[in-house]
Short mmCIF file of the C-alpha atoms (twelve columns), coordinates in Angstrom:
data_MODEL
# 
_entry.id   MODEL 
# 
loop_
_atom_site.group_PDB 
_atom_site.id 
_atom_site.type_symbol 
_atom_site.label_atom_id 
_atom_site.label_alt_id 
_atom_site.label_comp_id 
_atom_site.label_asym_id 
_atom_site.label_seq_id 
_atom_site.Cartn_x 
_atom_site.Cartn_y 
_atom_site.Cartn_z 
_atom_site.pdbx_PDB_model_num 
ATOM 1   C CA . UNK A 1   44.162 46.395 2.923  1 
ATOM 2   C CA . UNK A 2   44.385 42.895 3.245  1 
ATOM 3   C CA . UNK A 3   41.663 40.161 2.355  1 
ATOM 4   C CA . UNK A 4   38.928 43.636 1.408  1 
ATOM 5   C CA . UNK A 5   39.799 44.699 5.395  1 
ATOM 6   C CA . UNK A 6   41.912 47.429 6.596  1 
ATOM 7   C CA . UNK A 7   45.114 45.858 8.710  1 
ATOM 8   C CA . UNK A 8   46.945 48.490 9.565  1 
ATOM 9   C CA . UNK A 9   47.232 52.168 8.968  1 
ATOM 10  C CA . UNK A 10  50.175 53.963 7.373  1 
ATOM 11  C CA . UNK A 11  51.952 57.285 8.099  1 
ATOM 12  C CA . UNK A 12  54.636 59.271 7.350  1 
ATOM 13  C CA . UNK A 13  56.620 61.852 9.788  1 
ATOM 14  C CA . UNK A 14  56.407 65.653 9.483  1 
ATOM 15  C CA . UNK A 15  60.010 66.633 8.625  1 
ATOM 16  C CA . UNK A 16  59.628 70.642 7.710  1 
ATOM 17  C CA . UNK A 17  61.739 72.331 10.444 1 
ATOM 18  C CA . UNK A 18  59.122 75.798 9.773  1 
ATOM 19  C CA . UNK A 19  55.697 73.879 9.633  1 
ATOM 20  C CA . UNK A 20  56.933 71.771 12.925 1 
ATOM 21  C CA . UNK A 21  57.766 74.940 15.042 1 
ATOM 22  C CA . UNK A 22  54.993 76.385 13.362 1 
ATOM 23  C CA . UNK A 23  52.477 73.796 14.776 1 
ATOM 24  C CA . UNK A 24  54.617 73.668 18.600 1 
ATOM 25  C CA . UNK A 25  53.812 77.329 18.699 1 
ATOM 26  C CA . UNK A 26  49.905 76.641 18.011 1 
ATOM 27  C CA . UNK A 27  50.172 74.112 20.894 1 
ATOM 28  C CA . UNK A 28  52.375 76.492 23.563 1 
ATOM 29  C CA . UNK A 29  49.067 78.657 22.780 1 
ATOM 30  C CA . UNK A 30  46.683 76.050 23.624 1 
ATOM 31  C CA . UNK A 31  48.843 75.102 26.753 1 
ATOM 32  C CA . UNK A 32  48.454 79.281 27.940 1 
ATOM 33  C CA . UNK A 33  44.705 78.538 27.484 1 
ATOM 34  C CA . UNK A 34  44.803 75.694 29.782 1 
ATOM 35  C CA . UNK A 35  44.376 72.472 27.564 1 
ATOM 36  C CA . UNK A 36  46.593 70.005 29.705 1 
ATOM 37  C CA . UNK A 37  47.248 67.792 26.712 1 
ATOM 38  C CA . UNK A 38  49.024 70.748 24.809 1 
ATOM 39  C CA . UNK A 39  52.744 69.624 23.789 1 
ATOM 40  C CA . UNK A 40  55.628 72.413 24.771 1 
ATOM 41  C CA . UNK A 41  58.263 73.443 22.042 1 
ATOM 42  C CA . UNK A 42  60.638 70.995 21.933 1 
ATOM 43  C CA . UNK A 43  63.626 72.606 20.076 1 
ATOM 44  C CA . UNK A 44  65.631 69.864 20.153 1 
ATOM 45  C CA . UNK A 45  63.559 67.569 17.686 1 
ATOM 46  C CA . UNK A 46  63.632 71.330 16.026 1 
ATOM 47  C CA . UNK A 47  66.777 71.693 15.485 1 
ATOM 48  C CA . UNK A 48  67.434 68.099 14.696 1 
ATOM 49  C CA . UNK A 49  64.930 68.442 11.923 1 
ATOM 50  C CA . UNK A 50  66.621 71.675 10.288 1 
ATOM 51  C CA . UNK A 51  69.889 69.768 10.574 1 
ATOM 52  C CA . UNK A 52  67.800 67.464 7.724  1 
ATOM 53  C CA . UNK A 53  66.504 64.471 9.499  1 
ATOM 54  C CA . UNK A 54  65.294 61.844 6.493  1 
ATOM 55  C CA . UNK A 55  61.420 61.632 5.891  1 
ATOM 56  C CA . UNK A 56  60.306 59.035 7.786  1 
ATOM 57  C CA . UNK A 57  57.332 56.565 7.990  1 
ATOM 58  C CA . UNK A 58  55.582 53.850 10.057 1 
ATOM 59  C CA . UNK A 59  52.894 51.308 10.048 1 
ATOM 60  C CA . UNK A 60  50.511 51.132 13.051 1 
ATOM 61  C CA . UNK A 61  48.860 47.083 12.961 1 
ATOM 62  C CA . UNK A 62  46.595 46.625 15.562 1 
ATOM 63  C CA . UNK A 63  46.539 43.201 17.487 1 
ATOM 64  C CA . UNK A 64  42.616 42.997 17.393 1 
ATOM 65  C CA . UNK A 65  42.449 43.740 13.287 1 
ATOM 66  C CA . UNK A 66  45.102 40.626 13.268 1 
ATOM 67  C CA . UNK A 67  43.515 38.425 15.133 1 
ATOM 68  C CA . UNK A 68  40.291 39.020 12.606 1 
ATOM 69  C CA . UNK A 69  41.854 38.364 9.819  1 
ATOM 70  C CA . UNK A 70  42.849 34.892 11.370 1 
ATOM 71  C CA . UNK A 71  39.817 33.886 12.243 1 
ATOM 72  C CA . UNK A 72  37.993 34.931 10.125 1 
ATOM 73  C CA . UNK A 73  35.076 37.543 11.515 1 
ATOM 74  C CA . UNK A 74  33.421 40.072 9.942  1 
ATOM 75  C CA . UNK A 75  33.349 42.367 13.242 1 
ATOM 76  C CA . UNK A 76  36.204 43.782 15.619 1 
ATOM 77  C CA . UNK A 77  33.550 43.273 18.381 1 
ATOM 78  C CA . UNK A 78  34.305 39.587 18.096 1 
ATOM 79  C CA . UNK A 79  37.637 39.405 18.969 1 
ATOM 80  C CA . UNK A 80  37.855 41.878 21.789 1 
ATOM 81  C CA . UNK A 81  39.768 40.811 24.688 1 
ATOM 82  C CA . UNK A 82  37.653 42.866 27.200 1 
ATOM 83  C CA . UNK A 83  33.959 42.377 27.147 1 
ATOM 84  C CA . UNK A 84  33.008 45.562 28.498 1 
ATOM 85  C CA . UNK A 85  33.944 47.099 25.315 1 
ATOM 86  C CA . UNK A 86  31.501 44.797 23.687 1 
ATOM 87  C CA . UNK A 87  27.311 45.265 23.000 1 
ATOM 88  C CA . UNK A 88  25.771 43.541 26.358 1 
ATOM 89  C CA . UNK A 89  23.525 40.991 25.008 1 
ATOM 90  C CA . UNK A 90  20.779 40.789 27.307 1 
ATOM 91  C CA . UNK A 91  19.102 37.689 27.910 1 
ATOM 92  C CA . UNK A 92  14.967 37.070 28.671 1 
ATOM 93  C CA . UNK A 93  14.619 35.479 31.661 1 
ATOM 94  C CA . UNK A 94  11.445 34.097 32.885 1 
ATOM 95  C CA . UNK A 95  9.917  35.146 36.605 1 
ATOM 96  C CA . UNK A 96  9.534  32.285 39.337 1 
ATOM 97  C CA . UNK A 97  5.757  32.323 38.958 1 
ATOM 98  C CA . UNK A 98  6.729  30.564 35.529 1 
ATOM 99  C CA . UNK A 99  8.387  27.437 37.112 1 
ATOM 100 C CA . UNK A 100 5.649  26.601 39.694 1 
ATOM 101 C CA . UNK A 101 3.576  24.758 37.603 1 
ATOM 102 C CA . UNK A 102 6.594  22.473 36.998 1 
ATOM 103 C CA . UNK A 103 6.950  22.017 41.057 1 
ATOM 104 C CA . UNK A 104 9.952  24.079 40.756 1 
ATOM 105 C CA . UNK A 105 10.803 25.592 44.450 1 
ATOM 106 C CA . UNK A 106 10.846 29.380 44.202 1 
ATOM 107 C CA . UNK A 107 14.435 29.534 45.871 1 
ATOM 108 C CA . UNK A 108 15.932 27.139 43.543 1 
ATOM 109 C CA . UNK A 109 14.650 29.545 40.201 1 
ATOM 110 C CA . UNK A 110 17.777 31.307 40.279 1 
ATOM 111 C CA . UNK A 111 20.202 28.467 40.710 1 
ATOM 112 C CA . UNK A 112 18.467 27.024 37.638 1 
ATOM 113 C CA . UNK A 113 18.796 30.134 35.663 1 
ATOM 114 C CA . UNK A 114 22.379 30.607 36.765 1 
ATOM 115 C CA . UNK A 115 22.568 26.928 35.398 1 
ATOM 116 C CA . UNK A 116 21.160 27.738 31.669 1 
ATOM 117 C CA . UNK A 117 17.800 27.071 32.469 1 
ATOM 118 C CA . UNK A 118 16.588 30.910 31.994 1 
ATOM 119 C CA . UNK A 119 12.943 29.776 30.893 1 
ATOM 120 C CA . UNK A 120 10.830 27.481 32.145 1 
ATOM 121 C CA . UNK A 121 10.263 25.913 28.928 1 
ATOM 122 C CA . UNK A 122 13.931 24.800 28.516 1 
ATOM 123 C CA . UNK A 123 13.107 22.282 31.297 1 
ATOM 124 C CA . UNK A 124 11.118 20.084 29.841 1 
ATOM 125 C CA . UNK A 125 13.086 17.326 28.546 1 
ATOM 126 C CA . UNK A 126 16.224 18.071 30.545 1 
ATOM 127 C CA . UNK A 127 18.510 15.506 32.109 1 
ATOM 128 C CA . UNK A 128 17.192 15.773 35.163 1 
ATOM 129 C CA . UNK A 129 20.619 14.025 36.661 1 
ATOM 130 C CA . UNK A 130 22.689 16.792 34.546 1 
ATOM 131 C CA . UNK A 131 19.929 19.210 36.245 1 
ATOM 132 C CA . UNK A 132 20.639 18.074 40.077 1 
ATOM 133 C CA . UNK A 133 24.389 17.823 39.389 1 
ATOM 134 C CA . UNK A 134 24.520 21.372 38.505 1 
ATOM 135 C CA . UNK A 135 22.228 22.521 41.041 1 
ATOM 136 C CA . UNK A 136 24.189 20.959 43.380 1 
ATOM 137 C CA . UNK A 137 27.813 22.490 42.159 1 
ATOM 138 C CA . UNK A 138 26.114 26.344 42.129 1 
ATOM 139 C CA . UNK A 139 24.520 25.787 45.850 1 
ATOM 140 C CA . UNK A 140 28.172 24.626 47.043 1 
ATOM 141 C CA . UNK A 141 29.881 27.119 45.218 1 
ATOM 142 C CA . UNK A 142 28.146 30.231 46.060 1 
ATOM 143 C CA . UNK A 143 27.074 28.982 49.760 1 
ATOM 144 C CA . UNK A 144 23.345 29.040 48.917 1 
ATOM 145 C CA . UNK A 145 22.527 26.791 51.522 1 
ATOM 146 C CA . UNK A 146 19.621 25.157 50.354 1 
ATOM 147 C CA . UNK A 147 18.316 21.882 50.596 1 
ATOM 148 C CA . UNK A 148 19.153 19.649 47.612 1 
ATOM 149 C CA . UNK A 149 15.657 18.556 46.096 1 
ATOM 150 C CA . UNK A 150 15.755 14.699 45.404 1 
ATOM 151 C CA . UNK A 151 16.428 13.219 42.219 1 
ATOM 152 C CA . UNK A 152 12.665 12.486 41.718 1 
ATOM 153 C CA . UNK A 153 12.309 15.947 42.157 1 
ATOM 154 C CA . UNK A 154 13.831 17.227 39.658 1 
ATOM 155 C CA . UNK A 155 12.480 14.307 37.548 1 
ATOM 156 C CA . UNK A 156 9.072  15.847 38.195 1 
ATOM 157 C CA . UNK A 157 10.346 19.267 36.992 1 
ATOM 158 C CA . UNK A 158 11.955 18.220 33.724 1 
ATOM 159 C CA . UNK A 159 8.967  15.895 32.972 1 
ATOM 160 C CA . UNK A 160 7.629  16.522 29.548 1 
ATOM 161 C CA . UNK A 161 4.021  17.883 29.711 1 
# 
């Protein structure tokens, strides 16, 4: 434990010859019974344990519960490399009937919701140069084709009601 949070996890080794065999022969039974994951007897480590191999013991730090502890958060969700292992936050989104009143092309709701503009009332107030500039840069970028409204355009849209 390390700042009230678990780091890493501790073990030691089985090293009874009997109770190793012992446990081999519940997994050769297992194995018969057709678990695929069942281990065979391995005599070897056997024998090399009744020949007295010393107790041993290992610690097991995970990457993840590291990286926590560096930055500081409370949750291993946070610092997960892969996102599909994290909750999906969903996000509201607003239909295109929402933008019309705004003047806001029906076509172009998408690109402006791709751009961070999921609700209409984020709009208001908007650069509305910031606004073309990324309009422009998602209609190039994922071959939209559409017209580029006009500056005023999008002047009218972001207009504060």
């Amino acid at each position: 434990m390390v700042n009230g949070k678990e780091l890493l996890n501790a073990y030691s080794e089985l090293n009874d010859p009997v109770d190793q065999l012992g446990r081999f022969q519940e997994q050769l039974k297992l194995s018969e019974k057709g678990d695929d994951e069942a281990m065979f007897i391995d005599m070897d480590f056997v024998r090399a344990l009744e020949y007295g191999m010393p107790p041993t013991s290992g610690m097991g730090i995970g990457i993840d519960r590291f990286v926590m502890l560096l930055t500081g958060q409370t949750t291993i969700q946070e610092v997960l490399f892969f996102p599909q292992m994290r909750p999906e936050k969903t996000v509201k989104k607003d239909s295109a009937d929402k933008y019309a009143p705004a003047g806001v092309p029906e076509e172009w709701v998408p690109a402006l919701q791709k751009a961070g503009y999921v609700t209409a009332d984020m709009l208001p107030g908007a650069n509305a140069q910031l606004v073309r500039q990324s309009l422009f840069e998602l209609n190039k970028k994922y071959n939209l084709g559409l017209e580029l409204p006009s500056l005023q355009d999008v002047e009218s849209w972001v207009k504060e009601v």
